[in-house]
Amino acid sequence: MDGYDYTKSFEQQLEDYNNKEFPKTDALVLGGTPEVLRKIGLAGIPLVINQQHVNAALNGNYRGTQQEILDHSFTISEFSKLPEKIADPVAVIQDKRTGKAAASESVVDVIVEMTAKSGKQVLCAVQVGSSGHINGIRVDANKVATVHGNTDTVTRLVDAINEHTTDSASVYYVNKGKTTNAIQRAGNPIPGGLNDLDGFTASISESRSVVKNRIKDATQSQQFKRWFGDWQNDPANASK
């Protein structure tokens, strides 16, 4: 088989990466975008993570303070759980970062049951409708833009619950039991708004959502058009 074998599990890819047996410019593939994210409006395309984030997670190669390095660091066994933890998250909320990290129009924050080496609750920022390289070919993908433990993770979750209204979508999905446990462990009071939230609460396709999806369906992805033709811009030469 030419190129890297992407039928390998994420855990196997991490091992190959650590053993320097992974393509230098490729992204690692967690799998397809999980159902929980598809149900809130993300396209059913690959979910990927770039090597720089894997390097920070496994090797502590992150520019920052010692505390920030620990916040971004994981054991390989813990980090290999990322696909299953994203598929069954604590909650999915609107990204609210500011400054250079601001990306609220293209990012959702997925709060997961994982622990960084710092011992903090982990947040994954997933960039909606991004791209990555697989065997040197650029493909459309939803991309994990960061994975880190943060003392503000639960605060962000509580704020999103309090800000979620019929006019403004701050929470897209919440597992009420897991969310209650996470908030209690952090010593925060349970927000009253959580009483009305459980399961899927909003979609990024709604007008009240700040987050928008560049690729609304897998048939709009580059890889689909590469195989079947550009049915949107050149339908005469595309497969029927």
CSV table of C-alpha atoms in Angstrom, one decimal, residues 20-238:
chain,number,residue,atom,x,y,z
A,20,LYS,CA,9.2,8.6,14.1
A,21,GLU,CA,7.3,6.3,11.7
A,22,PHE,CA,4.6,8.8,10.8
A,23,PRO,CA,4.6,11.1,7.7
A,24,LYS,CA,6.3,14.4,8.7
A,25,THR,CA,3.7,16.7,7.2
A,26,ASP,CA,0.5,14.7,7.7
A,27,ALA,CA,-2.2,15.2,10.3
A,28,LEU,CA,-3.2,12.4,12.6
A,29,VAL,CA,-6.8,11.2,12.1
A,30,LEU,CA,-9.0,10.6,15.1
A,31,GLY,CA,-11.6,9.0,12.9
A,32,GLY,CA,-14.8,10.4,11.3
A,33,THR,CA,-16.5,13.4,13.0
A,34,PRO,CA,-18.5,11.7,15.8
A,35,GLU,CA,-22.3,11.7,15.9
A,36,VAL,CA,-22.6,14.2,18.7
A,37,LEU,CA,-20.8,16.8,16.6
A,38,ARG,CA,-22.7,15.9,13.4
A,39,LYS,CA,-26.0,16.3,15.2
A,40,ILE,CA,-25.1,19.9,16.1
A,41,GLY,CA,-24.3,20.7,12.5
A,42,LEU,CA,-20.7,19.7,11.8
A,43,ALA,CA,-20.1,17.9,8.5
A,44,GLY,CA,-19.4,14.2,8.4
A,45,ILE,CA,-15.8,14.6,7.3
A,46,PRO,CA,-12.5,13.4,9.0
A,47,LEU,CA,-11.6,14.7,12.5
A,48,VAL,CA,-7.9,15.5,12.6
A,49,ILE,CA,-5.2,16.9,14.8
A,50,ASN,CA,-1.9,18.5,13.7
A,51,GLN,CA,1.4,17.1,14.8
A,52,GLN,CA,2.4,20.3,16.7
A,53,HIS,CA,-0.5,19.6,19.1
A,54,VAL,CA,0.5,16.0,19.4
A,55,ASN,CA,4.1,17.0,20.1
A,56,ALA,CA,2.9,19.4,22.8
A,57,ALA,CA,0.7,16.7,24.3
A,58,LEU,CA,3.2,13.8,24.3
A,59,ASN,CA,6.6,15.6,24.6
A,60,GLY,CA,5.8,18.8,26.4
A,61,ASN,CA,7.0,20.8,23.4
A,62,TYR,CA,4.9,23.9,24.1
A,63,ARG,CA,6.0,27.5,24.4
A,64,GLY,CA,4.9,28.8,27.7
A,65,THR,CA,5.4,28.6,31.4
A,66,GLN,CA,6.0,25.3,33.2
A,67,GLN,CA,2.4,25.3,34.3
A,68,GLU,CA,1.2,25.8,30.7
A,69,ILE,CA,3.4,23.0,29.5
A,70,LEU,CA,1.8,20.7,32.1
A,71,ASP,CA,-1.7,21.9,31.1
A,72,HIS,CA,-1.0,20.8,27.5
A,73,SER,CA,0.8,17.5,28.4
A,74,PHE,CA,-0.6,14.0,28.6
A,75,THR,CA,0.5,10.4,29.0
A,76,ILE,CA,0.2,8.6,25.7
A,77,SER,CA,-2.5,6.2,27.2
A,78,GLU,CA,-4.6,9.2,28.3
A,79,PHE,CA,-4.2,11.1,25.0
A,80,SER,CA,-5.1,8.0,23.0
A,81,LYS,CA,-8.6,8.2,24.6
A,82,LEU,CA,-9.3,11.5,22.8
A,83,PRO,CA,-11.5,10.1,20.0
A,84,GLU,CA,-13.8,8.3,22.4
A,85,LYS,CA,-13.9,11.2,24.9
A,86,ILE,CA,-14.9,13.7,22.1
A,87,ALA,CA,-17.6,11.2,21.0
A,88,ASP,CA,-19.1,11.2,24.5
A,89,PRO,CA,-18.4,14.7,25.9
A,90,VAL,CA,-19.4,16.5,29.0
A,91,ALA,CA,-20.7,19.4,26.9
A,92,VAL,CA,-20.2,21.3,23.6
A,93,ILE,CA,-20.3,25.0,23.9
A,94,GLN,CA,-19.5,28.1,21.9
A,95,ASP,CA,-15.8,29.1,21.8
A,96,LYS,CA,-15.3,32.4,23.7
A,97,ARG,CA,-11.6,33.0,23.5
A,98,THR,CA,-10.5,36.6,22.9
A,99,GLY,CA,-7.4,38.3,21.5
A,100,LYS,CA,-5.1,36.4,19.1
A,101,ALA,CA,-6.9,33.1,20.0
A,102,ALA,CA,-10.4,34.5,19.1
A,103,ALA,CA,-12.1,32.1,16.7
A,104,SER,CA,-15.7,32.0,17.8
A,105,GLU,CA,-17.1,32.0,14.3
A,106,SER,CA,-15.4,28.7,13.4
A,107,VAL,CA,-14.8,26.9,16.7
A,108,VAL,CA,-16.8,24.9,19.2
A,109,ASP,CA,-15.3,23.9,22.6
A,110,VAL,CA,-15.7,20.3,23.5
A,111,ILE,CA,-15.3,19.6,27.3
A,112,VAL,CA,-14.2,16.1,27.8
A,113,GLU,CA,-13.6,13.7,30.7
A,114,MET,CA,-9.8,13.7,30.5
A,115,THR,CA,-7.1,14.9,32.8
A,116,ALA,CA,-3.9,16.7,31.7
A,117,LYS,CA,-0.7,16.1,33.6
A,118,SER,CA,-1.5,19.3,35.6
A,119,GLY,CA,-4.6,17.5,36.9
A,120,LYS,CA,-7.0,20.0,35.3
A,121,GLN,CA,-10.3,19.4,33.4
A,122,VAL,CA,-9.6,19.2,29.6
A,123,LEU,CA,-11.1,21.4,26.9
A,124,CYS,CA,-10.8,20.6,23.2
A,125,ALA,CA,-11.3,23.4,20.7
A,126,VAL,CA,-12.6,22.0,17.4
A,127,GLN,CA,-12.3,24.1,14.3
A,128,VAL,CA,-15.3,23.6,12.1
A,129,GLY,CA,-14.8,23.1,8.4
A,130,SER,CA,-11.0,23.3,8.4
A,131,SER,CA,-8.5,21.1,6.6
A,132,GLY,CA,-5.5,18.8,7.0
A,133,HIS,CA,-3.0,16.7,5.0
A,134,ILE,CA,-3.4,13.0,4.7
A,135,ASN,CA,-0.7,11.3,2.7
A,136,GLY,CA,0.3,14.6,1.4
A,137,ILE,CA,-3.1,15.5,0.0
A,138,ARG,CA,-5.0,18.4,1.5
A,139,VAL,CA,-8.5,17.3,2.6
A,140,ASP,CA,-11.4,19.0,4.2
A,141,ALA,CA,-11.7,18.1,7.9
A,142,ASN,CA,-12.9,19.3,11.3
A,143,LYS,CA,-9.7,20.0,13.2
A,144,VAL,CA,-8.8,19.7,16.9
A,145,ALA,CA,-7.1,23.1,17.3
A,146,THR,CA,-6.1,22.6,20.9
A,147,VAL,CA,-6.3,20.1,23.8
A,148,HIS,CA,-5.5,21.4,27.2
A,149,GLY,CA,-6.4,21.4,30.9
A,150,ASN,CA,-7.5,24.8,32.2
A,151,THR,CA,-8.8,26.1,35.5
A,152,ASP,CA,-11.2,28.2,33.5
A,153,THR,CA,-12.8,25.2,31.7
A,154,VAL,CA,-15.7,24.8,34.2
A,155,THR,CA,-16.1,28.5,34.5
A,156,ARG,CA,-16.5,28.7,30.7
A,157,LEU,CA,-19.1,25.9,30.9
A,158,VAL,CA,-21.1,27.7,33.7
A,159,ASP,CA,-21.0,31.0,31.8
A,160,ALA,CA,-22.2,29.3,28.6
A,161,ILE,CA,-25.1,27.7,30.5
A,162,ASN,CA,-26.0,31.1,32.0
A,163,GLU,CA,-25.8,32.8,28.6
A,164,HIS,CA,-27.8,30.3,26.6
A,165,THR,CA,-31.2,31.7,25.6
A,166,THR,CA,-33.8,31.3,22.9
A,167,ASP,CA,-32.1,34.1,21.0
A,168,SER,CA,-28.5,33.2,21.5
A,169,ALA,CA,-26.9,29.7,21.4
A,170,SER,CA,-24.0,29.3,23.8
A,171,VAL,CA,-24.6,25.6,24.5
A,172,TYR,CA,-25.0,23.0,21.7
A,173,TYR,CA,-24.9,19.8,23.7
A,174,VAL,CA,-24.8,19.0,27.4
A,175,ASN,CA,-24.7,15.7,29.3
A,176,LYS,CA,-26.5,16.9,32.5
A,177,GLY,CA,-25.0,14.2,34.7
A,178,LYS,CA,-21.4,14.7,33.6
A,179,THR,CA,-21.8,18.5,33.7
A,180,THR,CA,-23.2,18.4,37.2
A,181,ASN,CA,-20.3,16.3,38.4
A,182,ALA,CA,-17.7,18.5,36.7
A,183,ILE,CA,-19.1,21.6,38.2
A,184,GLN,CA,-19.4,20.1,41.6
A,185,ARG,CA,-15.8,18.8,41.5
A,186,ALA,CA,-14.6,22.3,40.7
A,187,GLY,CA,-16.5,23.7,43.7
A,188,ASN,CA,-18.8,25.8,41.6
A,189,PRO,CA,-22.5,26.3,42.4
A,190,ILE,CA,-24.8,24.5,39.9
A,191,PRO,CA,-26.3,27.2,37.6
A,192,GLY,CA,-30.1,27.3,37.5
A,193,GLY,CA,-30.1,27.2,33.7
A,194,LEU,CA,-28.8,23.6,33.8
A,195,ASN,CA,-32.3,22.5,34.9
A,196,ASP,CA,-33.6,23.2,31.4
A,197,LEU,CA,-30.6,21.7,29.5
A,198,ASP,CA,-29.9,18.0,28.8
A,199,GLY,CA,-28.8,16.5,25.5
A,200,PHE,CA,-28.9,18.5,22.2
A,201,THR,CA,-29.9,22.1,22.8
A,202,ALA,CA,-28.9,23.9,19.6
A,203,SER,CA,-27.4,23.6,16.1
A,204,ILE,CA,-24.7,25.7,14.5
A,205,SER,CA,-27.0,25.9,11.5
A,206,GLU,CA,-29.5,28.0,13.5
A,207,SER,CA,-29.5,31.8,13.0
A,208,ARG,CA,-28.9,32.3,16.7
A,209,SER,CA,-25.6,30.5,16.5
A,210,VAL,CA,-22.4,32.5,16.2
A,211,VAL,CA,-20.5,29.4,15.0
A,212,LYS,CA,-20.9,28.7,11.3
A,213,ASN,CA,-19.9,25.7,9.1
A,214,ARG,CA,-18.0,26.3,5.9
A,215,ILE,CA,-18.8,22.7,4.7
A,216,LYS,CA,-22.4,21.9,5.4
A,217,ASP,CA,-22.3,18.3,4.0
A,218,ALA,CA,-19.6,15.8,3.1
A,219,THR,CA,-20.7,16.1,-0.6
A,220,GLN,CA,-19.2,19.7,-0.5
A,221,SER,CA,-15.8,18.4,0.7
A,222,GLN,CA,-12.7,18.5,-1.5
A,223,GLN,CA,-12.3,14.7,-1.3
A,224,PHE,CA,-15.9,14.1,-2.5
A,225,LYS,CA,-15.4,16.5,-5.4
A,226,ARG,CA,-12.0,14.9,-6.2
A,227,TRP,CA,-13.7,11.6,-6.6
A,228,PHE,CA,-17.1,12.5,-8.2
A,229,GLY,CA,-16.3,15.9,-9.7
A,230,ASP,CA,-17.2,19.5,-8.7
A,231,TRP,CA,-21.0,19.1,-8.8
A,232,GLN,CA,-21.4,22.7,-7.5
A,233,ASN,CA,-19.3,24.7,-9.9
A,234,ASP,CA,-18.9,22.3,-12.9
A,235,PRO,CA,-22.0,20.0,-12.9
A,236,ALA,CA,-21.6,19.1,-16.6
A,237,ASN,CA,-18.4,17.2,-15.9
A,238,ALA,CA,-19.4,15.8,-12.5
